[in-house]
Amino acid sequence: MMKNKWKVAFFGLLALIIIAFVALFVVVTSSSEDQAIPKNLAQIDGSEVTVNATANDFETLANHFISDATADTQMPMKMFVDKDITLTSKVSVLGATLPVTMDFEPSIDDKGNLILEQTSIEIGRLNIPPTTALKLVKDSGKLPDFITIQPSKNQAYINLNAIRIPISKKVDAHLRATKFDLTNDEIELKVIIPSKE
């Protein structure tokens, strides 16, 4: 009688493990469309102020906006800027919360936004392809509106134009990057103050 109980317990546990692996396989291999990069960004006209910044300055500024944008979500995110850009966060996989570290090489597009080409990614101790890891990040929680993840291209996109900087009750300034040279620690941003209508 005792042997039967152990057999039932063993096969029950084995069934749970198999179900967990099947669920993980489905999550990892299921296709997911990339988030679309904004195409129809309006050109913002107005006065421009050029700001020269260091990697540390940009890191502080970015983390301020990321913190505000993710305050009500289960997905804390932080940016580190040195010779490249590192984003850290957490993802949930089968009820377990795992740390994520993503390294990117930044460049600027013609609108003054940042294209981040993925160079490495780690999710806990899981050994999974970078595309799958980015997909898990994209699907695991609400990202800030100005960050777009595109797993199939192994890249992220930071829409600096969408970040609003309040300068008065009725006016928000906008950002545009014109130089992003982390090797020499030189970043140049344009702060655009819209013209009064």
GROMACS .gro file of C-alpha atoms in nm:
model
  197
    1MET     CA    1   0.000   0.000   0.000
    2MET     CA    2   0.284   0.238   0.089
    3LYS     CA    3   0.461   0.159  -0.242
    4ASN     CA    4   0.152   0.269  -0.438
    5LYS     CA    5   0.144   0.609  -0.263
    6TRP     CA    6   0.509   0.671  -0.354
    7LYS     CA    7   0.444   0.565  -0.713
    8VAL     CA    8   0.148   0.805  -0.740
    9ALA     CA    9   0.353   1.086  -0.587
   10PHE     CA   10   0.648   1.014  -0.819
   11PHE     CA   11   0.436   1.004  -1.136
   12GLY     CA   12   0.244   1.315  -1.025
   13LEU     CA   13   0.572   1.505  -0.981
   14LEU     CA   14   0.702   1.373  -1.314
   15ALA     CA   15   0.381   1.492  -1.486
   16LEU     CA   16   0.422   1.841  -1.332
   17ILE     CA   17   0.783   1.863  -1.452
   18ILE     CA   18   0.685   1.757  -1.805
   19ILE     CA   19   0.400   2.011  -1.812
   20ALA     CA   20   0.640   2.284  -1.693
   21PHE     CA   21   0.893   2.202  -1.967
   22VAL     CA   22   0.620   2.193  -2.233
   23ALA     CA   23   0.487   2.530  -2.114
   24LEU     CA   24   0.839   2.678  -2.119
   25PHE     CA   25   0.896   2.540  -2.469
   26VAL     CA   26   0.570   2.694  -2.592
   27VAL     CA   27   0.655   3.032  -2.436
   28VAL     CA   28   1.008   3.030  -2.577
   29THR     CA   29   0.924   2.913  -2.929
   30SER     CA   30   0.595   3.092  -2.990
   31SER     CA   31   0.623   3.364  -3.250
   32SER     CA   32   0.583   3.724  -3.146
   33GLU     CA   33   0.564   4.024  -3.372
   34ASP     CA   34   0.809   4.306  -3.322
   35GLN     CA   35   0.678   4.628  -3.178
   36ALA     CA   36   0.658   4.887  -3.455
   37ILE     CA   37   0.904   5.174  -3.450
   38PRO     CA   38   0.710   5.501  -3.480
   39LYS     CA   39   0.713   5.609  -3.845
   40ASN     CA   40   0.505   5.925  -3.854
   41LEU     CA   41   0.680   6.131  -3.592
   42ALA     CA   42   0.585   6.496  -3.631
   43GLN     CA   43   0.872   6.737  -3.681
   44ILE     CA   44   0.883   6.960  -3.376
   45ASP     CA   45   0.970   7.320  -3.458
   46GLY     CA   46   1.088   7.574  -3.208
   47SER     CA   47   1.390   7.706  -3.029
   48GLU     CA   48   1.677   7.464  -2.982
   49VAL     CA   49   1.919   7.451  -2.694
   50THR     CA   50   2.227   7.227  -2.730
   51VAL     CA   51   2.325   7.033  -2.420
   52ASN     CA   52   2.661   6.857  -2.395
   53ALA     CA   53   2.651   6.561  -2.161
   54THR     CA   54   2.863   6.273  -2.036
   55ALA     CA   55   2.760   5.909  -2.020
   56ASN     CA   56   2.689   5.957  -1.650
   57ASP     CA   57   2.468   6.261  -1.720
   58PHE     CA   58   2.266   6.068  -1.978
   59GLU     CA   59   2.235   5.767  -1.745
   60THR     CA   60   2.090   5.988  -1.469
   61LEU     CA   61   1.847   6.156  -1.710
   62ALA     CA   62   1.735   5.827  -1.869
   63ASN     CA   63   1.679   5.655  -1.533
   64HIS     CA   64   1.463   5.948  -1.418
   65PHE     CA   65   1.228   5.902  -1.715
   66ILE     CA   66   1.238   5.520  -1.699
   67SER     CA   67   1.153   5.527  -1.328
   68ASP     CA   68   0.856   5.758  -1.389
   69ALA     CA   69   0.731   5.545  -1.680
   70THR     CA   70   0.753   5.212  -1.493
   71ALA     CA   71   0.640   5.328  -1.148
   72ASP     CA   72   0.305   5.146  -1.171
   73THR     CA   73   0.433   4.829  -1.339
   74GLN     CA   74   0.581   4.500  -1.223
   75MET     CA   75   0.881   4.554  -1.449
   76PRO     CA   76   1.149   4.767  -1.286
   77MET     CA   77   1.412   4.874  -1.537
   78LYS     CA   78   1.741   5.056  -1.501
   79MET     CA   79   1.994   5.187  -1.754
   80PHE     CA   80   2.371   5.195  -1.715
   81VAL     CA   81   2.579   5.393  -1.964
   82ASP     CA   82   2.953   5.344  -2.002
   83LYS     CA   83   3.123   5.219  -2.321
   84ASP     CA   84   2.784   5.077  -2.422
   85ILE     CA   85   2.427   5.085  -2.288
   86THR     CA   86   2.311   4.821  -2.042
   87LEU     CA   87   1.947   4.772  -1.946
   88THR     CA   88   1.862   4.561  -1.642
   89SER     CA   89   1.516   4.433  -1.554
   90LYS     CA   90   1.330   4.120  -1.445
   91VAL     CA   91   1.111   3.870  -1.629
   92SER     CA   92   0.870   3.606  -1.507
   93VAL     CA   93   0.913   3.254  -1.645
   94LEU     CA   94   0.677   2.985  -1.512
   95GLY     CA   95   0.617   3.178  -1.192
   96ALA     CA   96   0.987   3.241  -1.128
   97THR     CA   97   1.126   3.595  -1.145
   98LEU     CA   98   1.465   3.609  -1.314
   99PRO     CA   99   1.710   3.899  -1.349
  100VAL     CA  100   1.784   4.024  -1.701
  101THR     CA  101   2.094   4.207  -1.824
  102MET     CA  102   2.098   4.336  -2.182
  103ASP     CA  103   2.396   4.508  -2.347
  104PHE     CA  104   2.352   4.728  -2.653
  105GLU     CA  105   2.562   4.930  -2.897
  106PRO     CA  106   2.385   5.265  -2.957
  107SER     CA  107   2.354   5.468  -3.276
  108ILE     CA  108   2.137   5.764  -3.378
  109ASP     CA  109   1.871   5.756  -3.650
  110ASP     CA  110   1.776   6.050  -3.874
  111LYS     CA  111   1.511   6.167  -3.622
  112GLY     CA  112   1.757   6.195  -3.335
  113ASN     CA  113   1.640   5.877  -3.159
  114LEU     CA  114   1.856   5.588  -3.038
  115ILE     CA  115   1.880   5.251  -3.210
  116LEU     CA  116   2.025   4.994  -2.971
  117GLU     CA  117   2.186   4.690  -3.134
  118GLN     CA  118   2.198   4.400  -2.891
  119THR     CA  119   2.548   4.267  -2.817
  120SER     CA  120   2.466   4.031  -2.528
  121ILE     CA  121   2.181   3.927  -2.303
  122GLU     CA  122   2.151   3.715  -1.988
  123ILE     CA  123   1.832   3.590  -1.822
  124GLY     CA  124   1.924   3.435  -1.491
  125ARG     CA  125   2.121   3.120  -1.572
  126LEU     CA  126   1.905   3.026  -1.869
  127ASN     CA  127   2.096   2.952  -2.186
  128ILE     CA  128   1.849   3.072  -2.449
  129PRO     CA  129   1.892   3.247  -2.785
  130PRO     CA  130   1.910   3.629  -2.776
  131THR     CA  131   1.595   3.664  -2.991
  132THR     CA  132   1.399   3.451  -2.744
  133ALA     CA  133   1.541   3.643  -2.448
  134LEU     CA  134   1.433   3.976  -2.599
  135LYS     CA  135   1.089   3.829  -2.671
  136LEU     CA  136   1.054   3.731  -2.303
  137VAL     CA  137   1.150   4.085  -2.201
  138LYS     CA  138   0.899   4.234  -2.447
  139ASP     CA  139   0.616   4.006  -2.332
  140SER     CA  140   0.685   4.009  -1.958
  141GLY     CA  141   0.557   4.350  -1.862
  142LYS     CA  142   0.480   4.705  -1.961
  143LEU     CA  143   0.784   4.879  -2.101
  144PRO     CA  144   0.808   5.257  -2.102
  145ASP     CA  145   0.620   5.397  -2.405
  146PHE     CA  146   0.940   5.540  -2.545
  147ILE     CA  147   1.123   5.202  -2.553
  148THR     CA  148   1.041   4.959  -2.834
  149ILE     CA  149   1.175   4.602  -2.843
  150GLN     CA  150   1.224   4.420  -3.175
  151PRO     CA  151   1.335   4.061  -3.102
  152SER     CA  152   1.365   3.952  -3.468
  153LYS     CA  153   1.615   4.233  -3.531
  154ASN     CA  154   1.794   4.190  -3.196
  155GLN     CA  155   1.745   4.557  -3.121
  156ALA     CA  156   1.566   4.811  -2.908
  157TYR     CA  157   1.464   5.164  -3.000
  158ILE     CA  158   1.455   5.462  -2.765
  159ASN     CA  159   1.222   5.730  -2.896
  160LEU     CA  160   1.378   6.040  -2.739
  161ASN     CA  161   1.130   6.260  -2.931
  162ALA     CA  162   0.845   6.109  -2.726
  163ILE     CA  163   0.998   6.209  -2.393
  164ARG     CA  164   0.830   6.525  -2.270
  165ILE     CA  165   1.019   6.764  -2.047
  166PRO     CA  166   0.783   7.006  -1.871
  167ILE     CA  167   0.917   7.361  -1.876
  168SER     CA  168   0.591   7.536  -1.784
  169LYS     CA  169   0.229   7.441  -1.715
  170LYS     CA  170   0.143   7.445  -2.085
  171VAL     CA  171   0.471   7.373  -2.262
  172ASP     CA  172   0.677   7.055  -2.285
  173ALA     CA  173   1.022   7.048  -2.444
  174HIS     CA  174   1.141   6.750  -2.649
  175LEU     CA  175   1.476   6.575  -2.694
  176ARG     CA  176   1.680   6.485  -2.999
  177ALA     CA  177   2.027   6.329  -2.997
  178THR     CA  178   2.282   6.473  -3.240
  179LYS     CA  179   2.593   6.299  -3.109
  180PHE     CA  180   2.632   5.979  -2.909
  181ASP     CA  181   3.000   5.886  -2.884
  182LEU     CA  182   3.046   5.671  -2.575
  183THR     CA  183   3.406   5.584  -2.662
  184ASN     CA  184   3.504   5.948  -2.605
  185ASP     CA  185   3.229   6.014  -2.348
  186GLU     CA  186   3.068   6.280  -2.567
  187ILE     CA  187   2.691   6.309  -2.595
  188GLU     CA  188   2.512   6.602  -2.754
  189LEU     CA  189   2.139   6.653  -2.714
  190LYS     CA  190   1.908   6.916  -2.857
  191VAL     CA  191   1.631   7.036  -2.627
  192ILE     CA  192   1.353   7.168  -2.850
  193ILE     CA  193   1.112   7.421  -2.704
  194PRO     CA  194   0.803   7.437  -2.929
  195SER     CA  195   0.712   7.770  -3.082
  196LYS     CA  196   0.405   7.945  -2.943
  197GLU     CA  197   0.107   7.924  -3.178
   0.00000   0.00000   0.00000
